[in-house]
GROMACS .gro file of C-alpha atoms in nm:
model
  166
    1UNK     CA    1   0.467  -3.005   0.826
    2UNK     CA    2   0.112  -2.971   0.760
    3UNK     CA    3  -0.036  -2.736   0.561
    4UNK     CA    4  -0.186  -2.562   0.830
    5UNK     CA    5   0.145  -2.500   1.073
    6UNK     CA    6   0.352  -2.346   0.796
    7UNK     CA    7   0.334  -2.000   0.773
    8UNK     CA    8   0.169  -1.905   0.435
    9UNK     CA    9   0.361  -1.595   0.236
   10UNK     CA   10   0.148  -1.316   0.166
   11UNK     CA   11   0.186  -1.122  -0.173
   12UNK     CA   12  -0.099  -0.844  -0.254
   13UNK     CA   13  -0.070  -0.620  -0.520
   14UNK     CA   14  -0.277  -0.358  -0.598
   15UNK     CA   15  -0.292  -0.197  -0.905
   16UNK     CA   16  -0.513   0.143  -0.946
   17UNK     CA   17  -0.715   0.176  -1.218
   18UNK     CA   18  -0.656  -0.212  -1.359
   19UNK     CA   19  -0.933  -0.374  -1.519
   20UNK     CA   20  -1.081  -0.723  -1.408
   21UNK     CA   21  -0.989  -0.842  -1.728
   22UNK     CA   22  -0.658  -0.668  -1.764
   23UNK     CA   23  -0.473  -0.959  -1.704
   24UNK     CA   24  -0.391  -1.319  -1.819
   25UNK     CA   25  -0.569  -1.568  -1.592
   26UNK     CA   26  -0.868  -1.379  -1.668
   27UNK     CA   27  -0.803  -1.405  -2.056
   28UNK     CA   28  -0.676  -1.146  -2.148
   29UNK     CA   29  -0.469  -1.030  -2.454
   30UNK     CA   30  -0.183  -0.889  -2.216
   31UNK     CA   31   0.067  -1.115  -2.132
   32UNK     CA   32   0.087  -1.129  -1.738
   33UNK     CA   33   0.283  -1.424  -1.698
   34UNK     CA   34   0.398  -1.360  -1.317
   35UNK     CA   35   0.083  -1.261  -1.191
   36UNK     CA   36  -0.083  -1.558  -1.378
   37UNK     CA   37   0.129  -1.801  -1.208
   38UNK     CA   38   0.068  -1.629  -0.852
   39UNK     CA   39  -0.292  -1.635  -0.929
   40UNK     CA   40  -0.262  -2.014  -0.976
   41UNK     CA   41  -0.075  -2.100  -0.713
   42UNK     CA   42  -0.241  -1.866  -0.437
   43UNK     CA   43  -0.557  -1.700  -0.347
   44UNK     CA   44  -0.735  -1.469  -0.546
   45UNK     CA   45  -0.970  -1.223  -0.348
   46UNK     CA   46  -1.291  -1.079  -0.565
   47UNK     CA   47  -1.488  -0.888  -0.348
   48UNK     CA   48  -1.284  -0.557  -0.185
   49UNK     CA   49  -1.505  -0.308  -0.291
   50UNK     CA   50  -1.347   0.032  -0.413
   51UNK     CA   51  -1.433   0.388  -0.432
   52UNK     CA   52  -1.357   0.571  -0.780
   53UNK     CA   53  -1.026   0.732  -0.630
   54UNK     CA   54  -0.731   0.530  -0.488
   55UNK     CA   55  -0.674   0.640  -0.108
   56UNK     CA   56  -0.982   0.553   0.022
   57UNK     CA   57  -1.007   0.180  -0.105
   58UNK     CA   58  -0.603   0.208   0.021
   59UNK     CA   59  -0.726   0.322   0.334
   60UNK     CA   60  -1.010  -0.004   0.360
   61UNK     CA   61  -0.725  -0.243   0.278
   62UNK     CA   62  -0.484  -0.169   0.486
   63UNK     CA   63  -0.751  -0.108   0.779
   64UNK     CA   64  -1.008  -0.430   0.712
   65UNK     CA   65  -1.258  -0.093   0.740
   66UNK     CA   66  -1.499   0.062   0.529
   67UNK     CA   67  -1.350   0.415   0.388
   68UNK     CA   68  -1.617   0.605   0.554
   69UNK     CA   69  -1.492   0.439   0.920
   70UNK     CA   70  -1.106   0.580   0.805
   71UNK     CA   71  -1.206   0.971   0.733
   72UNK     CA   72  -1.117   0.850   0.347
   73UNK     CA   73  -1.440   0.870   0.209
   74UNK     CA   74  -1.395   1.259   0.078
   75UNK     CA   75  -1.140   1.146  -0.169
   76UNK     CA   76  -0.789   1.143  -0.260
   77UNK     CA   77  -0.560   1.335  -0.029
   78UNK     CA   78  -0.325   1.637  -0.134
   79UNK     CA   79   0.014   1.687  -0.014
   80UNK     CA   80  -0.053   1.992   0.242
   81UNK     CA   81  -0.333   1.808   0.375
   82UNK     CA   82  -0.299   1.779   0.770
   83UNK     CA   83  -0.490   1.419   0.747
   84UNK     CA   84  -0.379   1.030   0.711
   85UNK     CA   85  -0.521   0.743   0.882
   86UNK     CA   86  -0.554   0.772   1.280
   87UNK     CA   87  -0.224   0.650   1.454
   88UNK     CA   88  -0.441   0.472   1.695
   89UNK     CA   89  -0.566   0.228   1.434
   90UNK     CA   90  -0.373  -0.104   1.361
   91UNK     CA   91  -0.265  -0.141   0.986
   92UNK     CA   92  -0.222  -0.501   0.821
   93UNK     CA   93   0.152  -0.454   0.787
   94UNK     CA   94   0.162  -0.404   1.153
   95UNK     CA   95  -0.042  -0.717   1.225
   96UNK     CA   96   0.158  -0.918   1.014
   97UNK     CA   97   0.492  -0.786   1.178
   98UNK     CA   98   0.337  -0.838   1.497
   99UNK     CA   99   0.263  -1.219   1.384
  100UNK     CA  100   0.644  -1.277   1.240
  101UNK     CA  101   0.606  -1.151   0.877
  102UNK     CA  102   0.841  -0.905   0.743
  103UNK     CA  103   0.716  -0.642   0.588
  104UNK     CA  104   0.789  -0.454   0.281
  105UNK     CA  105   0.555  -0.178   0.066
  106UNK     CA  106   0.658  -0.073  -0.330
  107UNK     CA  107   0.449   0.176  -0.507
  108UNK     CA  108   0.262   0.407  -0.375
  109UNK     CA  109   0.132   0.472   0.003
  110UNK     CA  110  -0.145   0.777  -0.028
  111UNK     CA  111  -0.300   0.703   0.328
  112UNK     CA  112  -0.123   1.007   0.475
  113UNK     CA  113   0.217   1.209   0.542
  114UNK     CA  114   0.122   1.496   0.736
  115UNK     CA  115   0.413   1.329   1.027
  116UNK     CA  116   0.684   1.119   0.977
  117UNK     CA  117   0.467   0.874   1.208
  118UNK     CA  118   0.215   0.820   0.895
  119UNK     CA  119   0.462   0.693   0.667
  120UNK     CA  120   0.484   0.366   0.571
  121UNK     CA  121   0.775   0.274   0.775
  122UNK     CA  122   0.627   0.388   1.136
  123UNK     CA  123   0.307   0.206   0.971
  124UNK     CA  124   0.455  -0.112   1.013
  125UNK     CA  125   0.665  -0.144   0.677
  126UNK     CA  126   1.034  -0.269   0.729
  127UNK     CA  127   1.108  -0.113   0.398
  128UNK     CA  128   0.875   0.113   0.157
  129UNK     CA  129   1.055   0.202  -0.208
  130UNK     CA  130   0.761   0.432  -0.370
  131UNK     CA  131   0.621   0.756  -0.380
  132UNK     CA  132   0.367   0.908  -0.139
  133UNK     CA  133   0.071   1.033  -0.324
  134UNK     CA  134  -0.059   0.996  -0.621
  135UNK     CA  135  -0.024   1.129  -1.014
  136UNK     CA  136   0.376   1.143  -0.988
  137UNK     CA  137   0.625   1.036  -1.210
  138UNK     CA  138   0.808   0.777  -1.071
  139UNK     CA  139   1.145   0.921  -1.188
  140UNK     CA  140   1.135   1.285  -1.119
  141UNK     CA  141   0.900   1.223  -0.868
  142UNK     CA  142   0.702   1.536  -1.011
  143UNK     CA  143   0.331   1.564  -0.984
  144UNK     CA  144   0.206   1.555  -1.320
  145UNK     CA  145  -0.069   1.792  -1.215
  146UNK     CA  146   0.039   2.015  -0.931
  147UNK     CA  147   0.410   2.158  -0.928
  148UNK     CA  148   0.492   2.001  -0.635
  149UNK     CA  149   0.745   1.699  -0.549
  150UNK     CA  150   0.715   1.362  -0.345
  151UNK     CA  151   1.097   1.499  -0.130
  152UNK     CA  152   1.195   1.204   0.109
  153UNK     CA  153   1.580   1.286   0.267
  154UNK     CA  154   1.633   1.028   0.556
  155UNK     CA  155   1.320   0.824   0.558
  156UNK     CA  156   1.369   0.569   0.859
  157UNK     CA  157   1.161   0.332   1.030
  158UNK     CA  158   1.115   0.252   1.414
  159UNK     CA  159   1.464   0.137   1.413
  160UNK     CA  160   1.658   0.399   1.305
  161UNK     CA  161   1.701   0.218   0.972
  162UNK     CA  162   1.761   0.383   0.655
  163UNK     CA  163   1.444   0.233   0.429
  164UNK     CA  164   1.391   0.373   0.091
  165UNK     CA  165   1.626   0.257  -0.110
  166UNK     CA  166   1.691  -0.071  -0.320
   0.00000   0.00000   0.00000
């Protein structure tokens, strides 16, 4: 087939507070071996522009907007927080699942979890393995600066599936 009728896999990683030269293929010291050799053989995209908090430049990716066009651009959410992005707006997982991809989301999500219709997995994630917000501990799942926990008990998506486990 030719290049352009094969469907083209789709890998992005983000990584919050990184720095541009925190990895190999931009010569660094640390070894980065696997995200050298995806760097080589893929695309590398320079210019998403960030805010100095994670859930609004979450909120831009996965909605192709500027934060200030999600409601993100006050900041990083808190757990109580009756806010996320709009249910009416089409995420990139979604479009990709709509376009044959599956889906799957590892880390953290932070773009909302006031429903169970914000999380990842009504956001167009098959599976999601991660915590919710941000500042946790990714074994106790304890915020490491409120005393409050990321609880999941029967996370499913659309389908009824069971999704956050490995």
């Amino acid at each position: 087939k030719q290049w352009y009728q094969r469907r083209v896999r789709v890998v992005m990683i983000v990584a919050d507070d990184m720095g541009y030269q925190d990895v190999g293929f931009r010569g660094s010291n640390i070894l980065t071996p696997n995200i050298d050799r995806l760097a080589k053989e893929g695309v590398i995209l320079e210019n998403h522009y960030v805010l100095s908090v994670c859930a609004p430049s979450r909120a831009s990716l996965m909605t192709g907007r500027y934060p200030i066009r999600t409601g993100f651009w006050k900041g990083n959410l808190n757990p109580v927080e009756k806010f996320g992005l709009d249910l009416n707006e089409t995420l990139l997982p979604e479009m990709l699942k709509r376009n044959g991809y599956s889906t799957h989301g590892v880390g953290k999500w932070h773009c909302g979890t006031y429903s169970w219709d914000q999380t990842p997995a009504k956001r167009g994630f098959d599976t999601f393995f991660g915590l919710f917000f941000g500042g946790q501990n990714y074994t106790s799942h304890r915020n490491m600066a409120f005393d409050w926990l990321d609880f999941r008990e029967n996370y499913h998506n659309a389908n009824g599936t069971f999704v956050d486990h490995i």
